[in-house]
CSV table of C-alpha atoms in Angstrom, one decimal:
chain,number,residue,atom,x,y,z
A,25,UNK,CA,190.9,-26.9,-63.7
A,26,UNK,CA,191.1,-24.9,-66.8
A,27,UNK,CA,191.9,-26.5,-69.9
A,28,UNK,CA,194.4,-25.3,-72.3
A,29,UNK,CA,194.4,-25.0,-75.2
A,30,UNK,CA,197.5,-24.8,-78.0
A,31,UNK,CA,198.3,-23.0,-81.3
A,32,UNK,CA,199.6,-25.5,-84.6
A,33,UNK,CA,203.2,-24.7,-83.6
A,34,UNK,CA,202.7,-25.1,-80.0
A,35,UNK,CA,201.2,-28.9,-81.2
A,36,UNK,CA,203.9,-29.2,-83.6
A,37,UNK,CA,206.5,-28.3,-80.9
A,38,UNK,CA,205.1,-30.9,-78.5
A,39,UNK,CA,205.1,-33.9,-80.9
A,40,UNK,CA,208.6,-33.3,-82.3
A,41,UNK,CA,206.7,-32.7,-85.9
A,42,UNK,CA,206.6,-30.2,-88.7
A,43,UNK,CA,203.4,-28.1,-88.4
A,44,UNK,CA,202.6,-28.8,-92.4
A,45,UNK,CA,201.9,-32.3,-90.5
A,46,UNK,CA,200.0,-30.7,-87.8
A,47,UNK,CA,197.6,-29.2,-90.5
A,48,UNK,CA,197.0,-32.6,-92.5
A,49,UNK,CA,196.7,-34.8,-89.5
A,50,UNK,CA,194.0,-31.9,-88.3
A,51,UNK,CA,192.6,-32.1,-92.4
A,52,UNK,CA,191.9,-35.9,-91.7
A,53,UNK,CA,190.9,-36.3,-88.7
A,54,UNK,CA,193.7,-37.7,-86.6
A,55,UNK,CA,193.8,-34.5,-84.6
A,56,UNK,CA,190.4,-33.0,-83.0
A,57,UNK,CA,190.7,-28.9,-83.5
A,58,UNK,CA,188.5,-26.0,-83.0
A,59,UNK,CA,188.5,-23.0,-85.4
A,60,UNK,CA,188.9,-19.7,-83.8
A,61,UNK,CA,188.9,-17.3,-86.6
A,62,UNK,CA,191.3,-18.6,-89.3
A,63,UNK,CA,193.3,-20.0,-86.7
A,64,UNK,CA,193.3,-23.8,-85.5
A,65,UNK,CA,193.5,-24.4,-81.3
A,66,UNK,CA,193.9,-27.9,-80.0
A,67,UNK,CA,193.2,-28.7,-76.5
A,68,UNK,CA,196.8,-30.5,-74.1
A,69,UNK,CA,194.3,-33.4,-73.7
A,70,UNK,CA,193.8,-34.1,-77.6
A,71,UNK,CA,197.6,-33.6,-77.9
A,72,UNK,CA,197.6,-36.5,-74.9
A,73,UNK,CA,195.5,-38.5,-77.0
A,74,UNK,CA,197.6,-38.8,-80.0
A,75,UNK,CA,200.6,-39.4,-77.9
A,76,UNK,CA,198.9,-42.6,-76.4
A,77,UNK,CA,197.5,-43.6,-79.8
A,78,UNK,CA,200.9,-43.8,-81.3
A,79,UNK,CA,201.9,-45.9,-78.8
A,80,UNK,CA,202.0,-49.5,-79.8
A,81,UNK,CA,199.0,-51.9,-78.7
A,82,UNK,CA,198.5,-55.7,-78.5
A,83,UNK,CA,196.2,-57.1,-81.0
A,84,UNK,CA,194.7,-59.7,-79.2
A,85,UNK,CA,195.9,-59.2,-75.4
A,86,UNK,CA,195.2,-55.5,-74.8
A,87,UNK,CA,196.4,-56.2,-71.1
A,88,UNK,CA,199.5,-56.6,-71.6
A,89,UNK,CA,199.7,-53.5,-72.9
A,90,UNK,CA,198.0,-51.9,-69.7
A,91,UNK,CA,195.8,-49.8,-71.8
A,92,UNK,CA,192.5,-50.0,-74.2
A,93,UNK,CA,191.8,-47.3,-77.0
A,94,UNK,CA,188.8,-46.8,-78.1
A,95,UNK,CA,187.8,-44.5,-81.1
A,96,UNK,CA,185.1,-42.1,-81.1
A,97,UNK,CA,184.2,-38.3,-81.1
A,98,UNK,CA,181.0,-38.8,-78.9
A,99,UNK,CA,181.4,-37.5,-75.3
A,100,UNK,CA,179.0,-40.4,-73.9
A,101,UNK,CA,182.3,-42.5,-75.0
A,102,UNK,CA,183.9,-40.3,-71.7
A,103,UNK,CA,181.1,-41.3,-69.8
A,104,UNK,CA,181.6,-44.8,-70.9
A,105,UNK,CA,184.9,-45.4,-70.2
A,106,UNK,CA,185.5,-43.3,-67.1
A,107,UNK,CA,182.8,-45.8,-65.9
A,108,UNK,CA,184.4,-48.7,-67.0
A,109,UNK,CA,187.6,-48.0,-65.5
A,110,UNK,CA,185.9,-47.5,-62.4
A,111,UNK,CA,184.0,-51.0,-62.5
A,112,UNK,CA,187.7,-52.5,-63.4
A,113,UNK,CA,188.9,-50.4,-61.0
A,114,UNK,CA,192.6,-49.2,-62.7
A,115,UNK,CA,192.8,-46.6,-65.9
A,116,UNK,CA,192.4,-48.9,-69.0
A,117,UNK,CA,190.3,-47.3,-71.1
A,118,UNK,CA,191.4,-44.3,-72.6
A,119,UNK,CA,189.4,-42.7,-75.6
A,120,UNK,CA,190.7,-41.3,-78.6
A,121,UNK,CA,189.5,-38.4,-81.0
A,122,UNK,CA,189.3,-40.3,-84.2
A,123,UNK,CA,186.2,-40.1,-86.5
A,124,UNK,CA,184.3,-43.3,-87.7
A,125,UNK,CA,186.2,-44.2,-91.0
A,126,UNK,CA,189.7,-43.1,-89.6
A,127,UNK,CA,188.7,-45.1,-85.9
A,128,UNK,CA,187.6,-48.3,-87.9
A,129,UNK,CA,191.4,-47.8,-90.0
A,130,UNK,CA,193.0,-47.3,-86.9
A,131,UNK,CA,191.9,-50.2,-85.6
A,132,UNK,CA,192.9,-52.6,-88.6
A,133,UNK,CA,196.1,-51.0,-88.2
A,134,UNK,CA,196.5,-51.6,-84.6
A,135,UNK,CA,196.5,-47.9,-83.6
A,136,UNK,CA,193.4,-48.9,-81.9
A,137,UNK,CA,191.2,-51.5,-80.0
A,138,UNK,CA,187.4,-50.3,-80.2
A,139,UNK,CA,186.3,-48.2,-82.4
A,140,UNK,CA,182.6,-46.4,-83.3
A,141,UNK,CA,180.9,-45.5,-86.2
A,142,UNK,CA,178.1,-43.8,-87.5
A,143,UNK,CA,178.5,-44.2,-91.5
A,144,UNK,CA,175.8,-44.4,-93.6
A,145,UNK,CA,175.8,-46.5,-96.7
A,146,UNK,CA,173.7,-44.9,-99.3
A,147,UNK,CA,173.7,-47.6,-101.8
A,148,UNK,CA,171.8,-49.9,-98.8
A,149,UNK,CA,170.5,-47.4,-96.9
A,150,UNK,CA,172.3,-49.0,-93.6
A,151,UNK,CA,174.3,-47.6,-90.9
A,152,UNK,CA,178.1,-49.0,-90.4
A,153,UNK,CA,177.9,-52.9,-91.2
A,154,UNK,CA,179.0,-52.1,-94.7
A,155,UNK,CA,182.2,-50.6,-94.1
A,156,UNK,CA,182.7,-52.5,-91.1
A,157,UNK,CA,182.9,-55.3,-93.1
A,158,UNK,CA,185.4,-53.7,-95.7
A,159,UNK,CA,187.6,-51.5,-93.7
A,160,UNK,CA,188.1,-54.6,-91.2
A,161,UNK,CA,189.2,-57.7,-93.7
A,162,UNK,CA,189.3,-60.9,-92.7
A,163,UNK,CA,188.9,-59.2,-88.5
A,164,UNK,CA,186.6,-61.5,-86.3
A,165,UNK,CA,184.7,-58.7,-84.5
A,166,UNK,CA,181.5,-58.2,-82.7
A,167,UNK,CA,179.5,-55.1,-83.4
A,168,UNK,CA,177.0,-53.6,-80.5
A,169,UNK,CA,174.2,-50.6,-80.4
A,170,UNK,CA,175.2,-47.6,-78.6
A,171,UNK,CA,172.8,-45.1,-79.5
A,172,UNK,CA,170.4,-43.3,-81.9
A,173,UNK,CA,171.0,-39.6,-82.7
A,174,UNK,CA,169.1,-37.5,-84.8
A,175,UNK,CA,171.2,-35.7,-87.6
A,176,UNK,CA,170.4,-32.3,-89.6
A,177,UNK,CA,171.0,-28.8,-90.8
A,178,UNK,CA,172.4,-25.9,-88.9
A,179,UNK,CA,171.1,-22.5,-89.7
A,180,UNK,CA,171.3,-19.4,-88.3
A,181,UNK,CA,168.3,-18.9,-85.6
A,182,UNK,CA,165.2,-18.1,-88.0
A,183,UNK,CA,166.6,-19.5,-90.7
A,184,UNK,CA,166.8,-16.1,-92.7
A,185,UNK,CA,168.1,-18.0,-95.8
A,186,UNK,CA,165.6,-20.2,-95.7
A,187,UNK,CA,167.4,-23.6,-95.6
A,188,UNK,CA,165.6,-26.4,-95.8
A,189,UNK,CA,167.6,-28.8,-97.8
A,190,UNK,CA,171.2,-30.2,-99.0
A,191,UNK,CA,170.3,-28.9,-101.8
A,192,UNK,CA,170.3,-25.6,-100.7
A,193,UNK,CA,173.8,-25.5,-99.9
A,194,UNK,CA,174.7,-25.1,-103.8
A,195,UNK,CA,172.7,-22.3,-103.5
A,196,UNK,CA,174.8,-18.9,-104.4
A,197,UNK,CA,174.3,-17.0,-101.9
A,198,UNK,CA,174.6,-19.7,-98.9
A,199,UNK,CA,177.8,-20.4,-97.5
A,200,UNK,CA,178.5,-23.7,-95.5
A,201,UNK,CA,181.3,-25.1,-93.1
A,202,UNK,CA,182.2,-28.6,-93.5
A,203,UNK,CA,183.5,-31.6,-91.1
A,204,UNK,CA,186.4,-33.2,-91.6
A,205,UNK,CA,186.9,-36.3,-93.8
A,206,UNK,CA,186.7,-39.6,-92.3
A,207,UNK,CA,184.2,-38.4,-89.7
A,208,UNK,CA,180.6,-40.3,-89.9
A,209,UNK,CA,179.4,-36.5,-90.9
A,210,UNK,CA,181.6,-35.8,-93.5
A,211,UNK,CA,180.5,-39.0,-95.3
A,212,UNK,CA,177.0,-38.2,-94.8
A,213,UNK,CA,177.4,-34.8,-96.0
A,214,UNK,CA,179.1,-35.9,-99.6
A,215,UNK,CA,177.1,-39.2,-99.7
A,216,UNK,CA,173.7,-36.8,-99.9
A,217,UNK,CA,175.5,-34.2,-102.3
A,218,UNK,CA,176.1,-37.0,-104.7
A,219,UNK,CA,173.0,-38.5,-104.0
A,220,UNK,CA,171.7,-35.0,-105.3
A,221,UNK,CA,173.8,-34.6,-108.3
A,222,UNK,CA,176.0,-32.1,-106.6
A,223,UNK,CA,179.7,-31.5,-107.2
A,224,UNK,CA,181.6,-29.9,-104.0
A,225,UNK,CA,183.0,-27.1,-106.6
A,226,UNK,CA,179.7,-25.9,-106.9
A,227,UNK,CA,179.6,-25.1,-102.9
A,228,UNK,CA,180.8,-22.0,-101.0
A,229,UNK,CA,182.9,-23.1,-97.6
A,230,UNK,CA,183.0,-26.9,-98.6
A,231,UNK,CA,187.0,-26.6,-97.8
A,232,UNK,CA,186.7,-25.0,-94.7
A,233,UNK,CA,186.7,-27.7,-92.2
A,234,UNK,CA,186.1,-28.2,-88.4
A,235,UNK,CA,186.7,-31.0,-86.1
A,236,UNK,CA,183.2,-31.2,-84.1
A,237,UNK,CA,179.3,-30.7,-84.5
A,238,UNK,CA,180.4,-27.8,-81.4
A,239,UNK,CA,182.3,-26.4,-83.8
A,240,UNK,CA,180.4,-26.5,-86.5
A,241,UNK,CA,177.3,-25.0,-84.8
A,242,UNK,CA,179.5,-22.2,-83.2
A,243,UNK,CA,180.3,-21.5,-87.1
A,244,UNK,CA,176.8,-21.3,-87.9
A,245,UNK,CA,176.0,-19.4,-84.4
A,246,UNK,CA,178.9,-17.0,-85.2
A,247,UNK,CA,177.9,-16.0,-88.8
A,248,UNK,CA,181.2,-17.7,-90.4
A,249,UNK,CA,178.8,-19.9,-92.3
A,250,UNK,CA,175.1,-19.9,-93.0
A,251,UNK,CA,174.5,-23.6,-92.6
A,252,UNK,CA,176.2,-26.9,-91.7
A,253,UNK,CA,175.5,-30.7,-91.2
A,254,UNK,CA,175.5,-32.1,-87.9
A,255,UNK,CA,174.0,-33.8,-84.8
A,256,UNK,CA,170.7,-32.0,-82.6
A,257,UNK,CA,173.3,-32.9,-79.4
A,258,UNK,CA,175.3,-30.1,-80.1
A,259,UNK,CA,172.4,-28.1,-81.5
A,260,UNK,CA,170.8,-28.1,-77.8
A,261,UNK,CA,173.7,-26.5,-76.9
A,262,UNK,CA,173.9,-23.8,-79.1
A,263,UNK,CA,170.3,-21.9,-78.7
A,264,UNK,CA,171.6,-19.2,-81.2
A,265,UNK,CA,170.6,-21.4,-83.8
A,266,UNK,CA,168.0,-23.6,-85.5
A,267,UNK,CA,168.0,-27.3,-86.2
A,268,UNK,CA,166.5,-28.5,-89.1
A,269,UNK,CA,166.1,-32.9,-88.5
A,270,UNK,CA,166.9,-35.0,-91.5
A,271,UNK,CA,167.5,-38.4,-90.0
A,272,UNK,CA,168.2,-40.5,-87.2
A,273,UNK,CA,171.6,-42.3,-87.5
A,274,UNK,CA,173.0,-45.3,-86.1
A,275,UNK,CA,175.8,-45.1,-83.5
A,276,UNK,CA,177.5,-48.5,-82.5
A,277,UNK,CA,180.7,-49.5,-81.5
A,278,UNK,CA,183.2,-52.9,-82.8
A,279,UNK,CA,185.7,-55.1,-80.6
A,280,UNK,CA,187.7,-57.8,-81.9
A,281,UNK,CA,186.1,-61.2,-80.8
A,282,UNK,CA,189.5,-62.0,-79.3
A,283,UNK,CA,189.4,-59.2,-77.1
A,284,UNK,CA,185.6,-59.7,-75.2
A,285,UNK,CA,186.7,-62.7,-73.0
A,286,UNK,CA,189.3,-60.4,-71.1
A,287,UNK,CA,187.8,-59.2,-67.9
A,288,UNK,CA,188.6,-55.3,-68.5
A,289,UNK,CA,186.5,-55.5,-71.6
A,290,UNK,CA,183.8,-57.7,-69.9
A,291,UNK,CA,183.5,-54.5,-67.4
A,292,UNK,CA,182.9,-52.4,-69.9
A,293,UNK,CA,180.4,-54.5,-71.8
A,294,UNK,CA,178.9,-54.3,-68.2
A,295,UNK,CA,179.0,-50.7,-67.9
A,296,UNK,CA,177.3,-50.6,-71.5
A,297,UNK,CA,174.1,-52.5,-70.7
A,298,UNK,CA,173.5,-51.5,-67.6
A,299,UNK,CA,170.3,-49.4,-66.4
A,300,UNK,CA,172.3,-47.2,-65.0
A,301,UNK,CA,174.3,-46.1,-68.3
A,302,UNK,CA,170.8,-46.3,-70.1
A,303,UNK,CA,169.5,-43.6,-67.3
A,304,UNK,CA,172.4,-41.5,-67.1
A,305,UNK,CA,172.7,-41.3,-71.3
A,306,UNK,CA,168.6,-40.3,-70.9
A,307,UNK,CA,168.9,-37.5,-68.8
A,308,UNK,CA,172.0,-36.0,-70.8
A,309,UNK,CA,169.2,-36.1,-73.5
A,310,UNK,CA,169.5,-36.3,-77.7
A,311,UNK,CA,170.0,-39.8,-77.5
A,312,UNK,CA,167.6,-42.5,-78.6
A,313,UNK,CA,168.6,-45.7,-76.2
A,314,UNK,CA,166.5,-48.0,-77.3
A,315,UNK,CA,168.8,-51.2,-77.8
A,316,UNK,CA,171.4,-50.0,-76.3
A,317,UNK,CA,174.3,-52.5,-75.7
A,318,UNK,CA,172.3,-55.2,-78.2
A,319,UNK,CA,174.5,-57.2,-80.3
A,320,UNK,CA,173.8,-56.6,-83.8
């Protein structure tokens, strides 16, 4: 089945909105997009997403609610819960587009059950614990391992610009394309510029924003931008360009303690640290697995 895919004012139609919000919930992240030109397209299914997101759920008894979101812009996270509802054996998980930062808001809000992250704190030089810690006060939650993934730079296949740094994107006659904020990237990508003494003003294409590392290799791939952050997943699938390693990042995923008694999320749990999971996430490739489903 082919998937469709809608313009701003189709979206804007659909949600009963103006599409001035369309735009800003696409700016932070609230909304996964693809950038086709200068124009935005969002697939029905995203669009699907929000719908249940903005649907109220139970804090602490996410059965009653029939339904468990879970925050995350990886596709293992389909792999995951598609699995999970199959060990449970009804539809109860259901995966939403948010990025790290907004996913971890969206769940102190209540817009969301589970959410994952893959922020880096520079002043520690940790992965997610951090803002775990300060985007969910006074939450008792658990915090497991999903993954390592290695994180770099895009560039165009030969790297003609010779690109070899962060601080080659001030350079003037590089351009970049940007992720959006509150994705685990985006925080990356100004968390290194500071760390370099670089001001966003002094870089060409750090407003123009897209909603995946897809994306933001098809930029690269399509000559819209010389260079872009992002994770060697997507890079695999984009042979039209060169990836240029930088780290490897830290990919876990947070419940509410409450919430890991109930037998749907015990399922999933399941699911997580099975061989089979570990197996399937190995042959997909550009995943590290070692301690994957560990508590941290």
């Amino acid at each position: 089945m082919t998937e469709r895919y809608l313009t701003a004012q189709e979206v804007a139609d659909r949600l009963k909105i103006k599409k001035s919000t369309v735009y800003d919930m696409i700016k932070k992240g609230t909304l996964r997009a693809t950038k086709m030109g200068k124009q935005f397209r969002v697939s029905e299914e995203d669009v699907y997403a929000v719908l249940r997101a903005a649907q109220p759920t139970a804090h602490t008894a996410p059965a009653q609610a029939g339904r468990f979101i879970v925050c995350g812009q990886d596709a293992l996270l389909d792999l995951l819960c598609d699995s999970a509802n199959t060990a449970y054996g009804e539809p109860f998980f259901f995966r939403s587009h948010m990025g790290s930062y907004n996913g971890l808001h969206a769940m102190y809000q209540g817009q969301a059950d589970a959410a994952t992250a893959h922020l880096w704190d520079m002043e520690t030089d940790t992965y997610n614990l951090p803002f775990i810690s300060k985007l969910l006060p006074g939450e008792r939650v658990q915090v497991y391992h999903l993954v390592g993934r290695t994180v770099g730079l895009y560039v165009a296949a030969g790297n003609p610009k010779g690109i070899h740094r962060i601080e080659d994107f001030a350079r003037p006659d590089v351009t970049m394309v940007n992720r959006e904020k509150g994705s685990g990237i985006r925080v990356l990508t100004d968390s290194l510029l500071l760390r370099a003494g670089l001001s966003p003003r002094m870089l060409r294409g750090y407003e123009d924003v897209v909603g995946s590392h897809l994306a933001a290799a098809a930029a690269v791939a399509g000559g819209q931008a010389d260079c872009a952050v992002g994770n060697q997943k997507a890079a695999l699938q984009t042979p039209t360009i060169d990836f240029i390693p930088l780290r490897v990042e830290q990919y876990d995923i947070v419940f509410r303690q409450d919430d890991l008694s109930h037998p749907a999320v015990q399922a999933l749990l399941g699911v997580m640290q099975s061989e089979a999971f570990r197996a399937a996430l190995d042959a997909l490739g550009g995943y590290d697995t070692t301690g994957l489903g560990q508590k941290l």
